[in-house]
């Protein structure tokens, strides 16, 4: 057994076992090669760990690259969509600008062309009246285009203010009804208005000018696109809303274009609008104003079956309806006061020579005496002159040295009874309220017609 002990010891030595496995059984070989082998094994393990770590980094990098690639694909898709949208927007804006150019140049051609023809005295009186009528209509058409452009620019710039006041709904609707009734009659169309709103529930708090603008745009469009039949304005309560529906028997709008007719610039490119005058901004303005007032506009229309545009605005708690629909209401409109202007002394405060000439021509023979001032400072001097008695002042708001707002405030401090009518071509949002706050009795925006000015002047004495 003693001879077997070295063998047993060898068998119990793990290092000797390893050395025997690889054929290095001697002590010398074990001492020489084993540390080197251990070192290589450790290096191999470290190398494997490093490779594993690098593989993990590579996998992570691949995942990040895949994510970046996905984002780049999405960015490319978004850029393509944005490019397509920009190209479409550019196309629509080009169509819009072309249409606006047409809408300005066409009436301007009528104004300048027929004004030149009027210089020729060989035309009969009847022909001259005809040409003057064309000039007036062309001027109104161009003014409508300019007003729409100003409105849409202010909407785009978010500079449109909401001026809340107490509004008599039926009174406002009657004004619109009377305003467009003659236009409908001239085209041979019927024009009716029905309502089931009770007199006690006609008042609401809203922006009257914007409500009137919405209704005017809807009525104007209905009459424009209707060649036979007619237009009806319906006013009623619908659930919690007040509904003002404008129905026509016109050409109608295809369903796929229902949303587009409210978009800015789009109407200029729609074939539906090509045979008709207008910049195509009315419905866009109406929609924007409706949303500002917390309302909305619904459209029902089919080709050849007419259209129905319905303005829905929130109804106040006290809003009520009658049991049965009222018959169509008519109104003669404001007739102004019964005071004659022939006994009035009028001060015209106006720095523009042509505007001053126009007003003086209108008032010639209408007033007892006319006085003139070129700015607010001169107006104050006239008012302080004991030899001059002023009953009414036509005050331009935008003037040098002293504007009409400041002049009105100072004049009102001097004479609380003199009547002041503000008149301006600036006509920006809130100017009317600003003028009234400064002490003016009323407000008229340029350009104005002779009868409109005389009506304003009479009304301040009513």
Tab-separated table of C-alpha atoms in Angstrom, residues 6-21 25 27 30 34:
chain	number	residue	atom	x	y	z
A	6	UNK	CA	2.041	8.713	-4.269
A	7	UNK	CA	-0.577	7.674	-6.766
A	8	UNK	CA	-3.338	8.568	-4.321
A	9	UNK	CA	-1.709	11.887	-3.598
A	10	UNK	CA	-1.447	12.580	-7.273
A	11	UNK	CA	-5.058	11.711	-7.814
A	12	UNK	CA	-6.092	14.135	-5.079
A	13	UNK	CA	-4.065	17.006	-6.558
A	14	UNK	CA	-6.281	18.900	-9.076
A	15	UNK	CA	-3.279	20.608	-10.590
A	16	UNK	CA	-1.645	17.228	-11.293
A	17	UNK	CA	-4.919	16.014	-12.779
A	18	UNK	CA	-4.952	18.944	-15.183
A	19	UNK	CA	-1.340	18.478	-16.052
A	20	UNK	CA	-1.911	14.744	-16.693
A	21	UNK	CA	-4.891	15.564	-18.919
A	25	UNK	CA	2.780	15.113	-15.849
A	27	UNK	CA	6.636	18.696	-11.788
A	30	UNK	CA	3.686	21.928	-14.286
A	34	UNK	CA	0.699	26.215	-15.744
